[in-house]
PDB file of C-alpha atoms and ligand atoms in Angstrom:
ATOM      1  CA  MET A  10     111.596 130.234  95.477  1.00  0.00           C
ATOM      2  CA  SER A  11     113.017 128.948  92.203  1.00  0.00           C
ATOM      3  CA  LEU A  12     115.332 126.116  91.266  1.00  0.00           C
ATOM      4  CA  HIS A  13     118.597 126.717  89.386  1.00  0.00           C
ATOM      5  CA  VAL A  14     120.226 123.724  87.709  1.00  0.00           C
ATOM      6  CA  ASP A  15     123.476 123.534  85.762  1.00  0.00           C
ATOM      7  CA  VAL A  16     124.270 120.297  83.978  1.00  0.00           C
ATOM      8  CA  VAL A  17     127.668 119.229  82.663  1.00  0.00           C
ATOM      9  CA  THR A  18     126.945 116.837  79.809  1.00  0.00           C
ATOM     10  CA  LEU A  19     128.261 115.689  76.446  1.00  0.00           C
ATOM     11  CA  PHE A  20     124.637 115.518  75.242  1.00  0.00           C
ATOM     12  CA  PRO A  21     122.994 118.845  76.140  1.00  0.00           C
ATOM     13  CA  GLU A  22     120.223 118.378  73.574  1.00  0.00           C
ATOM     14  CA  MET A  23     118.816 115.491  75.648  1.00  0.00           C
ATOM     15  CA  PHE A  24     117.671 118.011  78.281  1.00  0.00           C
ATOM     16  CA  GLY A  25     115.090 119.401  75.865  1.00  0.00           C
ATOM     17  CA  ALA A  26     113.065 116.400  77.046  1.00  0.00           C
ATOM     18  CA  ILE A  27     112.361 118.251  80.297  1.00  0.00           C
ATOM     19  CA  THR A  28     112.710 121.927  79.344  1.00  0.00           C
ATOM     20  CA  GLN A  29     110.434 121.620  76.311  1.00  0.00           C
ATOM     21  CA  HIS A  30     107.689 119.357  77.599  1.00  0.00           C
ATOM     22  CA  GLY A  31     104.980 119.157  80.215  1.00  0.00           C
ATOM     23  CA  VAL A  32     105.033 120.434  83.770  1.00  0.00           C
ATOM     24  CA  THR A  33     108.777 121.147  83.723  1.00  0.00           C
ATOM     25  CA  ARG A  34     108.451 123.260  80.578  1.00  0.00           C
ATOM     26  CA  ARG A  35     105.700 125.277  82.264  1.00  0.00           C
ATOM     27  CA  ALA A  36     107.972 125.720  85.289  1.00  0.00           C
ATOM     28  CA  VAL A  37     110.680 127.154  82.995  1.00  0.00           C
ATOM     29  CA  GLU A  38     108.158 129.481  81.369  1.00  0.00           C
ATOM     30  CA  LEU A  39     106.964 130.690  84.782  1.00  0.00           C
ATOM     31  CA  GLY A  40     110.549 131.344  85.883  1.00  0.00           C
ATOM     32  CA  LEU A  41     110.270 128.762  88.685  1.00  0.00           C
ATOM     33  CA  PHE A  42     113.062 126.621  87.281  1.00  0.00           C
ATOM     34  CA  ASP A  43     116.020 127.311  84.991  1.00  0.00           C
ATOM     35  CA  LEU A  44     118.478 124.908  83.466  1.00  0.00           C
ATOM     36  CA  GLN A  45     121.768 125.592  81.730  1.00  0.00           C
ATOM     37  CA  THR A  46     123.965 122.953  80.124  1.00  0.00           C
ATOM     38  CA  TRP A  47     127.750 122.979  79.843  1.00  0.00           C
ATOM     39  CA  ASN A  48     129.425 120.704  77.308  1.00  0.00           C
ATOM     40  CA  PRO A  49     132.964 119.575  78.232  1.00  0.00           C
ATOM     41  CA  ARG A  50     133.665 119.295  74.505  1.00  0.00           C
ATOM     42  CA  ASP A  51     133.460 123.101  74.316  1.00  0.00           C
ATOM     43  CA  TYR A  52     136.366 123.196  76.786  1.00  0.00           C
ATOM     44  CA  ALA A  53     138.489 120.552  75.037  1.00  0.00           C
ATOM     45  CA  MET A  54     142.073 121.563  74.494  1.00  0.00           C
ATOM     46  CA  ASP A  55     142.998 119.874  71.212  1.00  0.00           C
ATOM     47  CA  ASN A  56     141.798 120.256  67.637  1.00  0.00           C
ATOM     48  CA  TYR A  57     139.871 116.989  67.833  1.00  0.00           C
ATOM     49  CA  ARG A  58     137.871 118.306  70.814  1.00  0.00           C
ATOM     50  CA  ARG A  59     138.827 115.155  72.640  1.00  0.00           C
ATOM     51  CA  VAL A  60     137.105 114.463  75.957  1.00  0.00           C
ATOM     52  CA  ASP A  61     138.090 110.835  76.656  1.00  0.00           C
ATOM     53  CA  ASP A  62     141.193 108.668  76.848  1.00  0.00           C
ATOM     54  CA  ARG A  63     142.226 105.121  77.702  1.00  0.00           C
ATOM     55  CA  PRO A  64     142.350 104.178  81.395  1.00  0.00           C
ATOM     56  CA  PHE A  65     145.741 104.027  83.079  1.00  0.00           C
ATOM     57  CA  GLY A  66     146.406 100.447  84.104  1.00  0.00           C
ATOM     58  CA  GLY A  67     144.515  99.090  81.114  1.00  0.00           C
ATOM     59  CA  GLY A  68     141.025  97.667  80.905  1.00  0.00           C
ATOM     60  CA  PRO A  69     138.049  98.140  78.614  1.00  0.00           C
ATOM     61  CA  GLY A  70     136.535 101.411  77.391  1.00  0.00           C
ATOM     62  CA  MET A  71     137.468 105.045  77.784  1.00  0.00           C
ATOM     63  CA  VAL A  72     137.468 107.504  80.682  1.00  0.00           C
ATOM     64  CA  MET A  73     136.445 111.190  80.568  1.00  0.00           C
ATOM     65  CA  ILE A  74     139.626 113.280  80.838  1.00  0.00           C
ATOM     66  CA  PRO A  75     139.855 115.803  83.680  1.00  0.00           C
ATOM     67  CA  GLU A  76     140.739 119.166  82.077  1.00  0.00           C
ATOM     68  CA  PRO A  77     137.579 119.851  79.985  1.00  0.00           C
ATOM     69  CA  LEU A  78     135.400 118.495  82.757  1.00  0.00           C
ATOM     70  CA  GLU A  79     136.965 120.687  85.396  1.00  0.00           C
ATOM     71  CA  ALA A  80     136.617 123.750  83.158  1.00  0.00           C
ATOM     72  CA  ALA A  81     132.950 123.016  82.401  1.00  0.00           C
ATOM     73  CA  LEU A  82     132.212 122.367  86.083  1.00  0.00           C
ATOM     74  CA  SER A  83     133.910 125.598  87.121  1.00  0.00           C
ATOM     75  CA  ALA A  84     131.812 127.558  84.614  1.00  0.00           C
ATOM     76  CA  ALA A  85     128.671 125.865  85.942  1.00  0.00           C
ATOM     77  CA  LYS A  86     129.600 126.640  89.543  1.00  0.00           C
ATOM     78  CA  ALA A  87     130.350 130.264  88.639  1.00  0.00           C
ATOM     79  CA  ARG A  88     126.816 130.667  87.251  1.00  0.00           C
ATOM     80  CA  GLN A  89     125.379 129.265  90.484  1.00  0.00           C
ATOM     81  CA  ARG A  90     127.458 131.718  92.509  1.00  0.00           C
ATOM     82  CA  ASP A  91     126.290 134.598  90.268  1.00  0.00           C
ATOM     83  CA  LEU A  92     122.732 133.546  91.129  1.00  0.00           C
ATOM     84  CA  GLY A  93     123.609 133.717  94.817  1.00  0.00           C
ATOM     85  CA  VAL A  94     123.605 129.949  95.276  1.00  0.00           C
ATOM     86  CA  ALA A  95     126.330 128.013  97.093  1.00  0.00           C
ATOM     87  CA  PRO A  96     126.999 125.329  94.491  1.00  0.00           C
ATOM     88  CA  HIS A  97     126.401 121.653  95.262  1.00  0.00           C
ATOM     89  CA  ALA A  98     127.980 119.404  92.648  1.00  0.00           C
ATOM     90  CA  VAL A  99     126.437 115.966  92.268  1.00  0.00           C
ATOM     91  CA  TYR A 100     127.941 113.180  90.203  1.00  0.00           C
ATOM     92  CA  LEU A 101     125.253 110.861  88.855  1.00  0.00           C
ATOM     93  CA  SER A 102     126.706 107.400  89.331  1.00  0.00           C
ATOM     94  CA  PRO A 103     125.539 103.834  89.930  1.00  0.00           C
ATOM     95  CA  GLN A 104     127.946 103.965  92.878  1.00  0.00           C
ATOM     96  CA  GLY A 105     125.979 106.795  94.503  1.00  0.00           C
ATOM     97  CA  ARG A 106     123.267 106.759  97.121  1.00  0.00           C
ATOM     98  CA  PRO A 107     119.887 105.838  95.589  1.00  0.00           C
ATOM     99  CA  LEU A 108     117.473 108.588  94.642  1.00  0.00           C
ATOM    100  CA  THR A 109     114.559 107.746  96.947  1.00  0.00           C
ATOM    101  CA  HIS A 110     111.527 109.793  97.948  1.00  0.00           C
ATOM    102  CA  ALA A 111     113.221 110.604 101.277  1.00  0.00           C
ATOM    103  CA  LYS A 112     116.309 111.806  99.397  1.00  0.00           C
ATOM    104  CA  VAL A 113     114.199 113.931  97.050  1.00  0.00           C
ATOM    105  CA  MET A 114     112.546 115.618 100.041  1.00  0.00           C
ATOM    106  CA  GLU A 115     116.048 116.516 101.285  1.00  0.00           C
ATOM    107  CA  LEU A 116     117.199 117.748  97.881  1.00  0.00           C
ATOM    108  CA  VAL A 117     114.204 120.019  97.337  1.00  0.00           C
ATOM    109  CA  ALA A 118     115.396 122.254 100.177  1.00  0.00           C
ATOM    110  CA  GLU A 119     118.400 123.370  98.086  1.00  0.00           C
ATOM    111  CA  PRO A 120     117.942 126.229  95.612  1.00  0.00           C
ATOM    112  CA  GLY A 121     120.501 124.998  93.090  1.00  0.00           C
ATOM    113  CA  TRP A 122     122.444 122.068  91.739  1.00  0.00           C
ATOM    114  CA  VAL A 123     125.397 121.377  89.482  1.00  0.00           C
ATOM    115  CA  LEU A 124     124.975 117.914  87.982  1.00  0.00           C
ATOM    116  CA  LEU A 125     127.773 115.971  86.336  1.00  0.00           C
ATOM    117  CA  CYS A 126     126.738 113.334  83.811  1.00  0.00           C
ATOM    118  CA  GLY A 127     129.346 110.695  83.075  1.00  0.00           C
ATOM    119  CA  ARG A 128     129.718 108.736  79.835  1.00  0.00           C
ATOM    120  CA  TYR A 129     131.976 105.905  78.664  1.00  0.00           C
ATOM    121  CA  GLU A 130     133.465 104.036  81.649  1.00  0.00           C
ATOM    122  CA  GLY A 131     133.131 107.113  83.834  1.00  0.00           C
ATOM    123  CA  VAL A 132     135.154 110.127  84.955  1.00  0.00           C
ATOM    124  CA  ASP A 133     138.768 110.607  86.039  1.00  0.00           C
ATOM    125  CA  GLU A 134     138.587 110.180  89.828  1.00  0.00           C
ATOM    126  CA  ARG A 135     140.584 113.345  90.566  1.00  0.00           C
ATOM    127  CA  VAL A 136     137.833 115.594  89.204  1.00  0.00           C
ATOM    128  CA  LEU A 137     135.335 113.889  91.458  1.00  0.00           C
ATOM    129  CA  GLU A 138     137.579 114.285  94.480  1.00  0.00           C
ATOM    130  CA  MET A 139     137.990 117.979  93.707  1.00  0.00           C
ATOM    131  CA  ILE A 140     134.416 118.884  92.788  1.00  0.00           C
ATOM    132  CA  ALA A 141     131.694 116.365  93.656  1.00  0.00           C
ATOM    133  CA  THR A 142     129.981 116.931  96.996  1.00  0.00           C
ATOM    134  CA  ASP A 143     127.547 114.046  96.536  1.00  0.00           C
ATOM    135  CA  TYR A 144     127.006 110.931  94.412  1.00  0.00           C
ATOM    136  CA  LEU A 145     123.467 109.934  93.452  1.00  0.00           C
ATOM    137  CA  SER A 146     122.247 106.810  91.705  1.00  0.00           C
ATOM    138  CA  ALA A 147     119.068 106.201  89.723  1.00  0.00           C
ATOM    139  CA  GLY A 148     119.075 102.603  90.960  1.00  0.00           C
ATOM    140  CA  ASP A 149     121.065  99.417  91.042  1.00  0.00           C
ATOM    141  CA  TYR A 150     121.676  99.061  87.321  1.00  0.00           C
ATOM    142  CA  VAL A 151     124.192 100.582  84.901  1.00  0.00           C
ATOM    143  CA  LEU A 152     123.097 103.020  82.205  1.00  0.00           C
ATOM    144  CA  THR A 153     125.192 104.377  79.327  1.00  0.00           C
ATOM    145  CA  GLY A 154     125.205 107.907  80.747  1.00  0.00           C
ATOM    146  CA  GLY A 155     124.197 110.145  83.632  1.00  0.00           C
ATOM    147  CA  GLU A 156     121.754 112.224  81.573  1.00  0.00           C
ATOM    148  CA  LEU A 157     118.635 110.164  82.266  1.00  0.00           C
ATOM    149  CA  PRO A 158     119.353 109.979  86.033  1.00  0.00           C
ATOM    150  CA  ALA A 159     120.011 113.755  86.041  1.00  0.00           C
ATOM    151  CA  MET A 160     116.677 114.352  84.325  1.00  0.00           C
ATOM    152  CA  MET A 161     114.933 112.057  86.799  1.00  0.00           C
ATOM    153  CA  MET A 162     116.437 114.021  89.660  1.00  0.00           C
ATOM    154  CA  ILE A 163     115.529 117.406  88.138  1.00  0.00           C
ATOM    155  CA  ASP A 164     112.025 116.263  87.251  1.00  0.00           C
ATOM    156  CA  CYS A 165     111.109 114.983  90.701  1.00  0.00           C
ATOM    157  CA  ILE A 166     112.670 117.943  92.522  1.00  0.00           C
ATOM    158  CA  SER A 167     111.219 120.631  90.262  1.00  0.00           C
ATOM    159  CA  ARG A 168     107.640 119.345  90.625  1.00  0.00           C
ATOM    160  CA  LEU A 169     107.917 119.977  94.389  1.00  0.00           C
ATOM    161  CA  VAL A 170     108.939 123.627  93.942  1.00  0.00           C
ATOM    162  CA  PRO A 171     105.971 125.710  95.110  1.00  0.00           C
ATOM    163  CA  GLY A 172     103.859 126.832  92.146  1.00  0.00           C
ATOM    164  CA  VAL A 173     105.141 124.233  89.675  1.00  0.00           C
ATOM    165  CA  LEU A 174     102.211 121.835  90.022  1.00  0.00           C
ATOM    166  CA  ASN A 175      98.848 123.381  89.198  1.00  0.00           C
ATOM    167  CA  ASN A 176      97.320 121.849  92.273  1.00  0.00           C
ATOM    168  CA  ASN A 177      99.742 122.274  95.145  1.00  0.00           C
ATOM    169  CA  VAL A 178      98.151 119.572  97.267  1.00  0.00           C
ATOM    170  CA  SER A 179      98.492 116.818  94.674  1.00  0.00           C
ATOM    171  CA  ALA A 180     102.122 116.002  95.514  1.00  0.00           C
ATOM    172  CA  GLU A 181     101.147 115.451  99.144  1.00  0.00           C
ATOM    173  CA  PHE A 182      98.852 112.518  98.493  1.00  0.00           C
ATOM    174  CA  GLU A 183     100.952 110.582  96.045  1.00  0.00           C
ATOM    175  CA  THR A 184     102.791 107.320  96.252  1.00  0.00           C
ATOM    176  CA  PHE A 185     105.447 107.290  99.020  1.00  0.00           C
ATOM    177  CA  HIS A 186     103.611 109.906 101.070  1.00  0.00           C
ATOM    178  CA  ASP A 187     103.377 108.202 104.515  1.00  0.00           C
ATOM    179  CA  ASN A 188     105.422 105.344 103.008  1.00  0.00           C
ATOM    180  CA  LEU A 189     102.345 104.076 101.198  1.00  0.00           C
ATOM    181  CA  LEU A 190     101.669 103.538  97.500  1.00  0.00           C
ATOM    182  CA  GLU A 191      98.825 105.570  96.075  1.00  0.00           C
ATOM    183  CA  TYR A 192      95.289 104.127  95.816  1.00  0.00           C
ATOM    184  CA  PRO A 193      93.876 103.242  92.356  1.00  0.00           C
ATOM    185  CA  GLN A 194      92.529 106.154  90.309  1.00  0.00           C
ATOM    186  CA  TYR A 195      89.538 106.198  87.941  1.00  0.00           C
ATOM    187  CA  THR A 196      87.932 108.732  85.636  1.00  0.00           C
ATOM    188  CA  ARG A 197      85.131 108.730  83.080  1.00  0.00           C
ATOM    189  CA  PRO A 198      83.501 106.668  81.651  1.00  0.00           C
ATOM    190  CA  GLU A 199      81.873 104.874  84.582  1.00  0.00           C
ATOM    191  CA  VAL A 200      81.918 101.615  82.608  1.00  0.00           C
ATOM    192  CA  PHE A 201      84.829 100.803  80.305  1.00  0.00           C
ATOM    193  CA  MET A 202      84.716  97.551  78.302  1.00  0.00           C
ATOM    194  CA  GLY A 203      82.397  96.061  80.903  1.00  0.00           C
ATOM    195  CA  LYS A 204      84.573  97.120  83.856  1.00  0.00           C
ATOM    196  CA  LYS A 205      82.806  99.423  86.309  1.00  0.00           C
ATOM    197  CA  VAL A 206      84.344 102.075  88.558  1.00  0.00           C
ATOM    198  CA  PRO A 207      84.017 101.007  92.263  1.00  0.00           C
ATOM    199  CA  ASP A 208      80.581 102.140  93.530  1.00  0.00           C
ATOM    200  CA  ILE A 209      82.045 103.886  96.556  1.00  0.00           C
ATOM    201  CA  LEU A 210      83.785 106.472  94.341  1.00  0.00           C
ATOM    202  CA  LEU A 211      80.416 107.437  92.862  1.00  0.00           C
ATOM    203  CA  SER A 212      78.654 107.587  96.247  1.00  0.00           C
ATOM    204  CA  GLY A 213      79.569 111.199  97.021  1.00  0.00           C
ATOM    205  CA  HIS A 214      80.322 110.115 100.620  1.00  0.00           C
ATOM    206  CA  HIS A 215      83.724 111.737 101.221  1.00  0.00           C
ATOM    207  CA  ALA A 216      84.559 110.027 104.515  1.00  0.00           C
ATOM    208  CA  ASN A 217      83.864 106.582 103.034  1.00  0.00           C
ATOM    209  CA  VAL A 218      85.875 107.429  99.909  1.00  0.00           C
ATOM    210  CA  GLU A 219      88.831 108.458 102.090  1.00  0.00           C
ATOM    211  CA  LYS A 220      88.551 105.248 104.143  1.00  0.00           C
ATOM    212  CA  TRP A 221      88.397 103.111 100.975  1.00  0.00           C
ATOM    213  CA  ARG A 222      91.424 104.893  99.486  1.00  0.00           C
ATOM    214  CA  ARG A 223      93.441 104.413 102.643  1.00  0.00           C
ATOM    215  CA  GLU A 224      92.582 100.697 102.672  1.00  0.00           C
ATOM    216  CA  GLN A 225      93.489 100.355  99.008  1.00  0.00           C
ATOM    217  CA  SER A 226      96.832 102.107  99.646  1.00  0.00           C
ATOM    218  CA  ILE A 227      97.643  99.671 102.428  1.00  0.00           C
ATOM    219  CA  ILE A 228      96.599  96.623 100.373  1.00  0.00           C
ATOM    220  CA  ARG A 229      98.687  97.784  97.395  1.00  0.00           C
ATOM    221  CA  THR A 230     101.712  98.491  99.526  1.00  0.00           C
ATOM    222  CA  LEU A 231     101.379  95.097 101.197  1.00  0.00           C
ATOM    223  CA  GLN A 232     101.165  93.385  97.790  1.00  0.00           C
ATOM    224  CA  ASN A 233     103.814  95.358  95.868  1.00  0.00           C
ATOM    225  CA  ARG A 234     106.207  96.910  98.399  1.00  0.00           C
ATOM    226  CA  PRO A 235     105.684  95.305 101.833  1.00  0.00           C
ATOM    227  CA  GLU A 236     109.014  96.631 103.101  1.00  0.00           C
ATOM    228  CA  LEU A 237     107.614 100.197 102.978  1.00  0.00           C
ATOM    229  CA  LEU A 238     104.991  99.318 105.584  1.00  0.00           C
ATOM    230  CA  GLU A 239     107.634  98.854 108.239  1.00  0.00           C
ATOM    231  CA  ASP A 240     108.068 102.650 108.262  1.00  0.00           C
ATOM    232  CA  ALA A 241     104.436 103.569 107.525  1.00  0.00           C
TER     233      ALA A 241
HETATM  234  N1  SAM B 320     132.135 102.087  84.972  1.00  0.00           N
HETATM  235  C1  SAM B 320     131.173 102.729  85.790  1.00  0.00           C
HETATM  236  C2  SAM B 320     130.927 101.919  87.063  1.00  0.00           C
HETATM  237  O1  SAM B 320     131.026 100.705  87.016  1.00  0.00           O
HETATM  238  O2  SAM B 320     130.582 102.534  88.109  1.00  0.00           O
HETATM  239  C3  SAM B 320     129.835 102.882  85.035  1.00  0.00           C
HETATM  240  C4  SAM B 320     129.951 103.822  83.896  1.00  0.00           C
HETATM  241  S1  SAM B 320     128.407 104.061  83.073  1.00  0.00           S
HETATM  242  C5  SAM B 320     128.579 102.999  81.697  1.00  0.00           C
HETATM  243  C6  SAM B 320     128.588 105.672  82.377  1.00  0.00           C
HETATM  244  C7  SAM B 320     127.985 106.786  83.183  1.00  0.00           C
HETATM  245  O3  SAM B 320     126.592 106.588  83.278  1.00  0.00           O
HETATM  246  C8  SAM B 320     128.471 106.931  84.600  1.00  0.00           C
HETATM  247  O4  SAM B 320     129.647 107.686  84.647  1.00  0.00           O
HETATM  248  C9  SAM B 320     127.323 107.618  85.287  1.00  0.00           C
HETATM  249  O5  SAM B 320     127.420 109.026  85.169  1.00  0.00           O
HETATM  250  C10 SAM B 320     126.110 107.148  84.485  1.00  0.00           C
HETATM  251  N2  SAM B 320     125.295 106.114  85.145  1.00  0.00           N
HETATM  252  C11 SAM B 320     125.194 104.821  84.789  1.00  0.00           C
HETATM  253  N3  SAM B 320     124.341 104.156  85.584  1.00  0.00           N
HETATM  254  C12 SAM B 320     123.859 105.059  86.470  1.00  0.00           C
HETATM  255  C13 SAM B 320     122.942 104.985  87.565  1.00  0.00           C
HETATM  256  N4  SAM B 320     122.347 103.853  87.918  1.00  0.00           N
HETATM  257  N5  SAM B 320     122.693 106.123  88.253  1.00  0.00           N
HETATM  258  C14 SAM B 320     123.304 107.274  87.935  1.00  0.00           C
HETATM  259  N6  SAM B 320     124.191 107.404  86.915  1.00  0.00           N
HETATM  260  C15 SAM B 320     124.472 106.315  86.186  1.00  0.00           C
END
């Protein structure tokens, strides 16, 4: 199984942050994940390569015009179809449903995505009506563009693709698994600036370590995110 992602963005170079670094770069190199960007500016119709205009009805800022966006999205969807994937087009928007762990577990079942990153005051609504099958939000705050939310989405989905993480079990025991936050982690040295690693982790007693970790997870969740415990 591999993940195919097409991103429509005015800032394609930003995506080097995930294709050229870390676990996601390794996934690209292993052929487990591929990403292609499509810049609406390359589909602009005038000599100025214009991609935005003033909103009808007035108001502040600019809106992304429909024609270059539609053309870029169609090219992105065509690549997905060529790869044998039924394209799902997601508009990253603060008005979308939040990207939660539960949502990520749903998304990981799909082999491909077309992601639309807005800029300025957003996108002409008609393109969204025609193309977007889903709206996803990074959270209840407004960013300057959809690129960071798109990268967040790609990053957390791609690390769940089998083979991407070196240790396949590690994703199973992380924060949000069982609706709990992860227990505290320690590594060498045993004493750092006078602070010692909890004795139980050095005991070699696996059952006790597991019990301690479970307790710590519950305590942390109670302190930091008590609402998660309702579903735990
Ligand atoms: N005027 C828009 C509104 O009120 O819904 C916000 C536009 S925002 C300045 C520009 C672009 O950033 C949006 O089109 C969207 O693609 C992206 N964006 C901003 N905040 C986001 C969030 N929390 N999640 C996902 N995308 C976001």
